[in-house]
Coordinates of C-alpha atoms in Angstrom, one line a residue:
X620 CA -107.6 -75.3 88.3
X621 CA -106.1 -78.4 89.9
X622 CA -104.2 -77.0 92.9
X623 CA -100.7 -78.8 94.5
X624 CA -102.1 -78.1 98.0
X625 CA -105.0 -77.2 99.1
X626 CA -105.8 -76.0 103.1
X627 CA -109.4 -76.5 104.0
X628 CA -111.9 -75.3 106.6
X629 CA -109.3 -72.8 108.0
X630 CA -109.2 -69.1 109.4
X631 CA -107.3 -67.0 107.3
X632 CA -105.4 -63.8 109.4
X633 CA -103.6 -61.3 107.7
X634 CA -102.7 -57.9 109.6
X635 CA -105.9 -56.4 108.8
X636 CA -108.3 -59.1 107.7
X637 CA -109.9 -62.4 109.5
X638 CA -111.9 -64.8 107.3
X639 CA -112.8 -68.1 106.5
X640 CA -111.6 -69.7 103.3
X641 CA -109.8 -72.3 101.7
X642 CA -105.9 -71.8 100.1
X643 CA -105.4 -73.0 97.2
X644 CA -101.2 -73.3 96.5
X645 CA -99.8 -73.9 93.0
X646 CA -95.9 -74.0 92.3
X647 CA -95.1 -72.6 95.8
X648 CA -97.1 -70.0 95.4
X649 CA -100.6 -69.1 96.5
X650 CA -103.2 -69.3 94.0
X651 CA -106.8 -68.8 94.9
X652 CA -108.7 -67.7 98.2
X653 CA -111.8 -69.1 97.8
X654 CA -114.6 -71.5 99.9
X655 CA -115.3 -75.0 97.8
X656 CA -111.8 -76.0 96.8
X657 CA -111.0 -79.1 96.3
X658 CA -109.1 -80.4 93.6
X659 CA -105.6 -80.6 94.9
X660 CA -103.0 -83.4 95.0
X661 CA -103.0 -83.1 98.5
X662 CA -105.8 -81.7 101.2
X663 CA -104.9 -80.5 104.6
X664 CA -107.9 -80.4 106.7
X665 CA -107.2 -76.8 109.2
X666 CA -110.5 -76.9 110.9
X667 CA -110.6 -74.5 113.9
X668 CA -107.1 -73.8 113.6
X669 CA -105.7 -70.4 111.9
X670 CA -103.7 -69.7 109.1
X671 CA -101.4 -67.7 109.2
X672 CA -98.6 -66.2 107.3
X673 CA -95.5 -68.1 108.4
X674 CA -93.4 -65.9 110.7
X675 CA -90.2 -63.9 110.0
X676 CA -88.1 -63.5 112.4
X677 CA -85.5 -60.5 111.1
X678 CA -83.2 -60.3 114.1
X679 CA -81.2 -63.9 114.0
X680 CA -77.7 -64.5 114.5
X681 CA -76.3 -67.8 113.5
X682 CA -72.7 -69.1 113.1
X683 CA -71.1 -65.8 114.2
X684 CA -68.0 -65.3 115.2
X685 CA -67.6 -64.5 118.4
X686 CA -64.5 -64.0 120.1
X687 CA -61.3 -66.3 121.2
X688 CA -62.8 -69.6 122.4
X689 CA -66.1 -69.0 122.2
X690 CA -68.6 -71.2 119.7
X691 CA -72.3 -70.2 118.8
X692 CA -74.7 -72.5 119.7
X693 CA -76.2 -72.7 116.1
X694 CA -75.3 -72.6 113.0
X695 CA -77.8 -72.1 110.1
X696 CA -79.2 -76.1 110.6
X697 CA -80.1 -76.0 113.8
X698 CA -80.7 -72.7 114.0
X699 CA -83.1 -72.8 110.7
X700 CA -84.7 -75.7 112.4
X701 CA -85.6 -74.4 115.9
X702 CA -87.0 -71.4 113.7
X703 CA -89.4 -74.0 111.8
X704 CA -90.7 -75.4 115.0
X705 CA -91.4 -71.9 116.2
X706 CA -93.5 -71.5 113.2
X707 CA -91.1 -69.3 111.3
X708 CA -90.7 -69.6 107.3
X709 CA -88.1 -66.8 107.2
X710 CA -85.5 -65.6 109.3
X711 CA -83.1 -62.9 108.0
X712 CA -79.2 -63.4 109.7
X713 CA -76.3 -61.1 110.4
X714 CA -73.5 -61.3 107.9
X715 CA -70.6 -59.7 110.0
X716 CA -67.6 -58.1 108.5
X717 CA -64.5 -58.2 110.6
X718 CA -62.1 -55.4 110.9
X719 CA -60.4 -55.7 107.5
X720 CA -62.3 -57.7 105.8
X721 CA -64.6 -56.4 103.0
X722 CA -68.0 -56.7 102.5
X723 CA -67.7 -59.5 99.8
X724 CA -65.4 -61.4 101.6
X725 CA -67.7 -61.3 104.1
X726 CA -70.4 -62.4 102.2
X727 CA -68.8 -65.4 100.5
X728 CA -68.2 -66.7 104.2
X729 CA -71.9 -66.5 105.0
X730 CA -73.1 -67.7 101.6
X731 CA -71.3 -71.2 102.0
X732 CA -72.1 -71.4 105.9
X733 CA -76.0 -71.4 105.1
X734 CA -75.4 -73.2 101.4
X735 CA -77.6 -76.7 101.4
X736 CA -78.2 -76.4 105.5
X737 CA -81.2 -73.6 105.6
X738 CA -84.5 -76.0 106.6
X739 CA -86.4 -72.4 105.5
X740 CA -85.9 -69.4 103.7
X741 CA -83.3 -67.1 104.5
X742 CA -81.6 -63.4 104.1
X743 CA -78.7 -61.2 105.6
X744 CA -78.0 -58.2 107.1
X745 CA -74.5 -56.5 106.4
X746 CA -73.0 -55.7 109.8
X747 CA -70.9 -52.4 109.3
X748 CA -67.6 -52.6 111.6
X749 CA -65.0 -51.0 109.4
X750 CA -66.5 -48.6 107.3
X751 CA -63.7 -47.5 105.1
X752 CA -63.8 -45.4 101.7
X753 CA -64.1 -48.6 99.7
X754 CA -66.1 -50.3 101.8
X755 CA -69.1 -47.2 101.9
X756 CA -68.2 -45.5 98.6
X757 CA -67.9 -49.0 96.0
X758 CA -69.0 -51.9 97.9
X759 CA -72.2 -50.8 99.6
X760 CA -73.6 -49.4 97.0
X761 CA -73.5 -52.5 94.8
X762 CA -74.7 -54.6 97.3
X763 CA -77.8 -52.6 97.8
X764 CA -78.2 -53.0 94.3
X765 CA -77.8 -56.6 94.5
X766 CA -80.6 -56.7 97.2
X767 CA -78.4 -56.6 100.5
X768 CA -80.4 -53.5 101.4
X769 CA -80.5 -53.7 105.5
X770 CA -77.3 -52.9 107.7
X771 CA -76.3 -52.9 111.0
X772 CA -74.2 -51.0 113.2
X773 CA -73.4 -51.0 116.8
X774 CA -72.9 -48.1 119.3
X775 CA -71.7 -50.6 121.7
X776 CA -68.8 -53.7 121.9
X777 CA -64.6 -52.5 121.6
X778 CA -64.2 -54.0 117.9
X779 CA -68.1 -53.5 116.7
X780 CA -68.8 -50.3 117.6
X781 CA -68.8 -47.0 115.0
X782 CA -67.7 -43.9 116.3
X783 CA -70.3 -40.6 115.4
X784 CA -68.3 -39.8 112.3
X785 CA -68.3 -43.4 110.9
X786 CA -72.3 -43.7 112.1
X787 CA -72.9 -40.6 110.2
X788 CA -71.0 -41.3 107.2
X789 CA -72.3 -44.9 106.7
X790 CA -76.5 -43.3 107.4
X791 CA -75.4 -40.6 104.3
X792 CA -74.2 -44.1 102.2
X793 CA -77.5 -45.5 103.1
X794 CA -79.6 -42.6 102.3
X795 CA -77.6 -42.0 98.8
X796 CA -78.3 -45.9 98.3
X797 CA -81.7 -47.0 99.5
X798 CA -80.6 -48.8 102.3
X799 CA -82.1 -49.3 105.6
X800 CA -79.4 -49.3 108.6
X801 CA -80.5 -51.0 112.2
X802 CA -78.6 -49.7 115.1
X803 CA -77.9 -51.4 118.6
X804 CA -78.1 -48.4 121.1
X805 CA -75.8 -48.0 124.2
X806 CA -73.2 -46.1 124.5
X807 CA -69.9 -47.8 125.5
X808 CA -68.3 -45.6 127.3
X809 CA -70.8 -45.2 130.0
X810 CA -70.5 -48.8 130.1
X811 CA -67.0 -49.2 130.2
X812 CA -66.4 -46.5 133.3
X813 CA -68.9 -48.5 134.7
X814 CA -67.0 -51.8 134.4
X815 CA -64.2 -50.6 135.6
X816 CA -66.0 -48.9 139.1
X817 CA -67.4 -52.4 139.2
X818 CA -64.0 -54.2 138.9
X819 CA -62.6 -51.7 142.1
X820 CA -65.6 -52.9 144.1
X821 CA -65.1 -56.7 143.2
X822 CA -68.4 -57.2 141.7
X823 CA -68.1 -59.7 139.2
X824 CA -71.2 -62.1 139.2
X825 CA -73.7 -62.4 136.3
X826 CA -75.8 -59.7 137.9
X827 CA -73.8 -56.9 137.4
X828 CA -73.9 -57.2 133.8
X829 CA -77.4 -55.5 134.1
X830 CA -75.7 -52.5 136.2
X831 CA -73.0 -51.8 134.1
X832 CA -75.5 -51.6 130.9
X833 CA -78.0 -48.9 132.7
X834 CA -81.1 -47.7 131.1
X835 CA -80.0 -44.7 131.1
X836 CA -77.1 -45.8 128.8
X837 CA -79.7 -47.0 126.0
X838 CA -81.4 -44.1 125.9
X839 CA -78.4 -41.7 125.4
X840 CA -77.6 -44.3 123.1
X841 CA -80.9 -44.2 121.1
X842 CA -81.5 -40.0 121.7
X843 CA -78.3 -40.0 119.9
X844 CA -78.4 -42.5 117.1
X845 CA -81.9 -40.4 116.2
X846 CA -80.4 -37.4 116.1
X847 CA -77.7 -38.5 113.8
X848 CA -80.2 -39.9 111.4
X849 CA -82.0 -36.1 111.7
X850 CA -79.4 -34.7 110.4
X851 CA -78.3 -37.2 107.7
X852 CA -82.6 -37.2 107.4
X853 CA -82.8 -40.9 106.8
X854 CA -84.7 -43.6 107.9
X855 CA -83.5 -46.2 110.9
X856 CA -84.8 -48.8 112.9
X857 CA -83.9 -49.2 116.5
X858 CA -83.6 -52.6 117.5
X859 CA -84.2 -54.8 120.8
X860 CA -85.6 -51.9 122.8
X861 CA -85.9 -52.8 126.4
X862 CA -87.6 -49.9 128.3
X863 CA -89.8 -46.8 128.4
X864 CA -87.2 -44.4 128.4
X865 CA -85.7 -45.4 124.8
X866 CA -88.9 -46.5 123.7
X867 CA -90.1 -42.7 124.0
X868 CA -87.1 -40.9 122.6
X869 CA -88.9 -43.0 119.6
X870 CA -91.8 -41.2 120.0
X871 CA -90.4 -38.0 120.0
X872 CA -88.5 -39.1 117.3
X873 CA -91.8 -39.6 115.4
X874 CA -93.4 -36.5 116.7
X875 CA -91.1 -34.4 115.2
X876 CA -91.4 -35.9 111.6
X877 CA -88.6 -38.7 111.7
X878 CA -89.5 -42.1 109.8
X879 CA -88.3 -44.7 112.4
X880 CA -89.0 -48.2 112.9
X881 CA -88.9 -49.5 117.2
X882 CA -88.5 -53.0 117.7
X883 CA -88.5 -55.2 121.3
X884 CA -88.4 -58.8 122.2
X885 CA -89.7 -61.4 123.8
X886 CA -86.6 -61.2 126.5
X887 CA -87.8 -57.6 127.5
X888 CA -91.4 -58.8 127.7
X889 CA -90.7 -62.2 130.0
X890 CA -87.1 -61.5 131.9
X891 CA -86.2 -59.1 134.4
X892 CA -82.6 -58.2 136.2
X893 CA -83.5 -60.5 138.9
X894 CA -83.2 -63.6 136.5
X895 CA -79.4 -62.1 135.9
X896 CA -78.8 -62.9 139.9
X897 CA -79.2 -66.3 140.9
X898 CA -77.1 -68.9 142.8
X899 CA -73.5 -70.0 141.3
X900 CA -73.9 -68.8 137.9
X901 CA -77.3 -69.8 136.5
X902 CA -77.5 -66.4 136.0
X903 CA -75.1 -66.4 133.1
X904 CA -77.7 -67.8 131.1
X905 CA -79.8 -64.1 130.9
X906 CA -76.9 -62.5 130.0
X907 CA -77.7 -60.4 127.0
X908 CA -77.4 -57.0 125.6
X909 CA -79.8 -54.6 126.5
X910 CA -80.4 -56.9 129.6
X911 CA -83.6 -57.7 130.8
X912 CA -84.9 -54.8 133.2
X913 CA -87.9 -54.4 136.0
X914 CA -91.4 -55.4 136.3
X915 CA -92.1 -51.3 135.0
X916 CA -90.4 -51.6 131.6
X917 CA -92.1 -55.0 130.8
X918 CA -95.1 -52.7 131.4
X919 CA -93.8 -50.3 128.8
X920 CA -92.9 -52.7 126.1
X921 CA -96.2 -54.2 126.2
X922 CA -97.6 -50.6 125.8
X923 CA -95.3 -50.3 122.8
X924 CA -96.2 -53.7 120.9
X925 CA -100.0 -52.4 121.8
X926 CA -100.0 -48.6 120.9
X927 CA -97.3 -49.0 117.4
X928 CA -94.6 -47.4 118.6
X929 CA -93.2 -50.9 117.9
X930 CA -93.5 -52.1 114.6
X931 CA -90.9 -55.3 115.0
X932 CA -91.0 -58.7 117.2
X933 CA -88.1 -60.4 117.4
X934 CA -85.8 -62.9 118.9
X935 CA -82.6 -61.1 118.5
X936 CA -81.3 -64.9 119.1
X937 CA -77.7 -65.0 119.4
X938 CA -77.2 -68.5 121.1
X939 CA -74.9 -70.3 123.4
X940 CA -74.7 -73.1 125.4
X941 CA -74.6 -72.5 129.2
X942 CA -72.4 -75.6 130.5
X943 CA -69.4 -75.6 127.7
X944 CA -65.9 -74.1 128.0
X945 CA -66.6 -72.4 124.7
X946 CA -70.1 -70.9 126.0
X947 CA -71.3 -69.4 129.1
X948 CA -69.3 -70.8 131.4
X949 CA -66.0 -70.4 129.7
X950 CA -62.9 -70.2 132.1
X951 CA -62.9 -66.3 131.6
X952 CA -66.7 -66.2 131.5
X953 CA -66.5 -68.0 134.9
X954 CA -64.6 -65.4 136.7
X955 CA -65.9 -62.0 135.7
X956 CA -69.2 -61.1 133.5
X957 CA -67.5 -59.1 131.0
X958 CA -66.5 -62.3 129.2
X959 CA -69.8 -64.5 129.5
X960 CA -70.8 -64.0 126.0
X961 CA -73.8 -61.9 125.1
X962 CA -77.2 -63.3 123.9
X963 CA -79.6 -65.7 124.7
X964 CA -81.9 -68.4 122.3
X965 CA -85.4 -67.5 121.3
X966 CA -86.0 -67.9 117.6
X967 CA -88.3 -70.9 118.5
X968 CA -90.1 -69.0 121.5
X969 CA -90.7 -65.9 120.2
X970 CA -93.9 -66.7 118.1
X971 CA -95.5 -68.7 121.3
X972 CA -95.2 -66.2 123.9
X973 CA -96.2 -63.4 121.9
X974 CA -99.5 -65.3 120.6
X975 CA -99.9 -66.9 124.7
X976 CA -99.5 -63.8 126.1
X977 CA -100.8 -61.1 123.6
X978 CA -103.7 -62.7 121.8
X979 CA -104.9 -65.2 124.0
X980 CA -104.7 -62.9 127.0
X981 CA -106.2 -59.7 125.0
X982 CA -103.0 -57.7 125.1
X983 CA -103.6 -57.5 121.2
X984 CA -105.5 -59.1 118.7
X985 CA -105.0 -61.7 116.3
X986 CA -104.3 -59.4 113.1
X987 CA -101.8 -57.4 115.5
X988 CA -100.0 -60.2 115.8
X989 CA -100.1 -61.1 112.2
X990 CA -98.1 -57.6 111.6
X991 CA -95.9 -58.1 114.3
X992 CA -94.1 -61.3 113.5
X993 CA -94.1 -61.1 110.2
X994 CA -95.9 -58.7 108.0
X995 CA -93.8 -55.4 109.1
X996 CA -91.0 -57.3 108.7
X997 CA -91.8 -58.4 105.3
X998 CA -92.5 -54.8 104.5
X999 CA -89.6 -52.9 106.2
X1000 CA -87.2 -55.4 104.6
X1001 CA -88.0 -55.4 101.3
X1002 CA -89.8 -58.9 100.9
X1003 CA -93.5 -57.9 100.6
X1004 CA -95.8 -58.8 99.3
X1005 CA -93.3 -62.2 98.3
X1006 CA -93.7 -62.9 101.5
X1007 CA -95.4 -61.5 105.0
X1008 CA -99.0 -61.9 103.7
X1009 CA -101.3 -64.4 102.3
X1010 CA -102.8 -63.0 99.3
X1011 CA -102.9 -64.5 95.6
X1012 CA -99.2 -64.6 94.5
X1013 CA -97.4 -64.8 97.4
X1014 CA -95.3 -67.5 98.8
X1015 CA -97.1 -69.9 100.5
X1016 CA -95.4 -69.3 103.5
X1017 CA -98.3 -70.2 105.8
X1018 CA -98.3 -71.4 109.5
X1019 CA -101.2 -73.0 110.7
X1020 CA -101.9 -72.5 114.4
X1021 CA -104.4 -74.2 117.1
X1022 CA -105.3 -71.8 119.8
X1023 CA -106.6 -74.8 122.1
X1024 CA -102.8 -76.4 122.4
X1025 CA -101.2 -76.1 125.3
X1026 CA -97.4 -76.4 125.6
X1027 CA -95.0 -76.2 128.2
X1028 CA -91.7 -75.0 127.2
X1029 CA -88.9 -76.7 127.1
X1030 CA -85.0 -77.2 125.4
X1031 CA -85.8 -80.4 123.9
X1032 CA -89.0 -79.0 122.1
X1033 CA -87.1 -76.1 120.7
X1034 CA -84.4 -78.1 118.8
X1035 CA -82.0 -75.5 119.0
X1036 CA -78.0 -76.0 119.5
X1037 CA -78.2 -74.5 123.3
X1038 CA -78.5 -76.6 126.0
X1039 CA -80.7 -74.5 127.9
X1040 CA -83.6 -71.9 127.1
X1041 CA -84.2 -68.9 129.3
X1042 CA -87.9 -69.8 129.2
X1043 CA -88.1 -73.5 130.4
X1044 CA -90.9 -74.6 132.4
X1045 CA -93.5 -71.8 130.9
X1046 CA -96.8 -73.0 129.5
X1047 CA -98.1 -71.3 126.9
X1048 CA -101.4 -71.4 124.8
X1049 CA -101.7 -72.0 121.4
X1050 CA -98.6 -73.5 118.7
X1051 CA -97.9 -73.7 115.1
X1052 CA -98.5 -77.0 114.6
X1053 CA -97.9 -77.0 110.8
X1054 CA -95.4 -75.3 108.8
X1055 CA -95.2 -74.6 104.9
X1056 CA -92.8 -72.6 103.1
X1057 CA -93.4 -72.7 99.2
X1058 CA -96.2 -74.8 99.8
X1059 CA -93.8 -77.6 101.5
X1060 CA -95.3 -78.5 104.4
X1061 CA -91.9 -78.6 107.1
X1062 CA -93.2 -79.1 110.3
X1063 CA -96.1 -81.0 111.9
X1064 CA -96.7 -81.9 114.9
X1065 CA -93.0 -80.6 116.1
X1066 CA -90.8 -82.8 113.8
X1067 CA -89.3 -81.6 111.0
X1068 CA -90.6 -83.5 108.0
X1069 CA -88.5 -81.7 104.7
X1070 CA -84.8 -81.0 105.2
X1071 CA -82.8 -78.3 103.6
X1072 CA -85.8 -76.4 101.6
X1073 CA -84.7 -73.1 102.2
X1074 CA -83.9 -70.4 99.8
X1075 CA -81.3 -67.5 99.9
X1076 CA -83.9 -64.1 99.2
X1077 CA -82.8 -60.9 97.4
X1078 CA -84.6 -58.0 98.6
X1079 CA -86.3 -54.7 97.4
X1080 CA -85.5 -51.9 99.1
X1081 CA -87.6 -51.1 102.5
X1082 CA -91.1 -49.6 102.4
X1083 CA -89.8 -47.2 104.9
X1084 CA -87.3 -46.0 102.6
X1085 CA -89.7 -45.3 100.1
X1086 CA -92.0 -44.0 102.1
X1087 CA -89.0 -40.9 103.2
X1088 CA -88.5 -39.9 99.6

């Protein structure tokens, strides 16, 4: 067989296999696994570098809406690009319905925002925020069908957040329908009462976003949201965990028979309060929900991504520029932390760290990493084996890595639409210097070399969905 592509003299890593062979890739897919190949119209020579499957990042939002005045840094261009540098072939968005709105309309608006701009391939998640009759008892359901078969739903943000009932009512859709619903866990009230002790006290600096948004409110937050799917007995995934106590009412969770899916991130792993309280308001730039915590809980999530009780590695990137009146430091945002908007950029940093600090510092190993950042999420979001993998048929979604580069982190390397990143300045050890999706090489070397390759992708129902019937 003559091949399109063939990769040479590589390392091939999959989450439980290291080996050496050549890939051969035929009609964006892969084709053989084999040592010798060489007919191919084009040869990419990998010695000593890895090859990997290209990262998905399933916890990106991009071109969100996000409150009077305020503008997302990216929208799916930039943002679809800064995931490309990081070495990421897919990234799966948030699709948000507003109070309202249904789930269609919804759809149609996110559909023609990503249309023609996506540099790789691309899926949603529904975000529930008005769960009505119609919306839970006609539209859902056909969604699912039609492979939108992840949600969302919050526990925390006036206008987002579900109460009990609606959590519980939407985790029954899901369970009737195959779907797999992500919650974000804190509970608002706590976090409201404590704005308002805040706001008697006159503490309104960056900082004391991290006090009003406890631990201890996150793991109510998540004790609860598993309890609810107990007694609906369905399947969730509990997203950007940021500390030991959530991360074991997962455990317990798991202990007592419940399929659930943890997830942390790389802010959780690098960041701590202290970065929330710097001069002026530099510290506006951490903001993010959970916030960063202590020296102890970066500790615990490293135990997490190490022992399995973590199963996802993601960026939850949700950017915004620092110094713009529609970002960080809006005239609202300047005066009181409840208004600096929430999130920070990372879909471009999160493979990096994770492979500088885990793999080349012996936190975990290679094929750990492989399941990680890409072929979990492959699997809990209905893509695998299409994608997450490299095995004959799959996508050639491959990322080819050299452990001996050293990089030092900073904004203009990322390419993202933020004019800052929380993690400038930091060196780390070994980069994806070449990117294919489909066999289309679309990064080397940190340029973007194909434009607008990206596909939208319909999913299967999750493999922990499946594996709860």
């Amino acid at each position: 067989m003559r091949f399109d592509t063939v990769i040479r003299n590589g390392t091939v890593v999959t989450a439980s296999d290291t080996f050496v062979s050549d890939v051969g890739i035929k009609d964006g897919r892969i084709a053989a696994l084999a040592l010798g190949l060489t007919e191919a119209d084009e040869v990419i020579d990998a010695t000593r570098l890895f090859v990997l499957p290209g990262g998905i990042d399933s916890h990106v939002h991009l071109d969100q809406p996000s409150g009077d005045g305020i503008v997302m840094a990216d929208d799916f261009d930039s943002g679809t690009r800064s995931a490309a540098i990081g070495g990421n072939s897919t990234v799966l968005a948030f699709c948000m319905q507003e109070k309202g709105q249904s789930l269609r309309e919804a759809l149609k608006v996110y559909h023609a925002k990503a249309e023609g701009k996506c540099h790789v391939d691309v899926s949603f998640h529904l975000v529930i925020t008005d769960p009505t009759t119609e919306v839970l008892g006609q539209e859902l359901p056909a969604l699912v069908e039609d492979g939108y078969t992840s949600l969302k739903v919050f526990m925390t943000y006036e206008g987002l957040r579900l109460r009990d009932d609606e959590i519980l009512a939407t985790l029954d859709t899901a369970r009737r329908t195959g779907a797999l619903v992500m919650v974000h866990c804190e509970n608002e009230d706590v976090i409201r009462y404590l704005i308002g002790r805040h706001e008697e006290e006159g503490k309104f600096s960056p900082k004391y976003h991290a006090t009003t948004r406890p631990m201890a409110a996150e793991r109510e937050a998540t004790h609860r949201a598993l309890s609810l799917a107990e007694i609906v007995d369905v399947p969730i995934v509990i997203v950007h965990v940021s500390n030991r106590e959530a991360m074991e009412e997962i455990r317990r969770a798991r202990q007592r028979g419940q399929k659930i899916a943890g997830e942390t991130c790389p802010q959780y792993l690098m960041l701590t309060a202290d970065d929330l309280d710097l001069d002026g308001l530099d510290g506006a730039k951490y903001v993010c929900s959970p916030p960063p915590r202590d020296k102890a809980s970066q500790d615990a999530c490293w135990e997490g991504l190490e022992q399995g009780v973590f199963d996802l590695f993601s960026s939850d990137h949700c950017p915004f520029r620092f110094d713009d009146p529609e970002g960080k430091l809006n005239e609202k945002g300047k005066r009181h932390f409840r208004w600096i908007p929430n999130g920070i950029p990372g879909v471009a940093t999160r493979l990096p760290i994770l492979f500088s600090e885990g793999v080349m510092k012996g936190r975990i190993d290679i094929n750990r990493f492989v399941a990680l950042t890409s072929t979990n999420h492959a699997k809990l979001y209905g893509m695998y084996p299409q994608k997450g993998t490299i095995a004959i048929g799959a996508d050639a979604d491959i990322a080819l890595w050299d452990p001996r580069a050293e990089v030092m982190l900073t904004n203009e390397v990322l390419q993202h639409g933020a004019d800052y990143t929380p993690y400038e300045g930091i060196q780390v050890n070994g980069w994806p210097v070449r990117l294919l999706v489909r066999g289309k090489t679309i990064t080397d070397d940190k340029s973007l070399t194909h434009s607008g390759f990206g596909q939208y992708i319909q999913r299967k129902r999750s493999s922990l969905v499946a594996s709860a019937t």
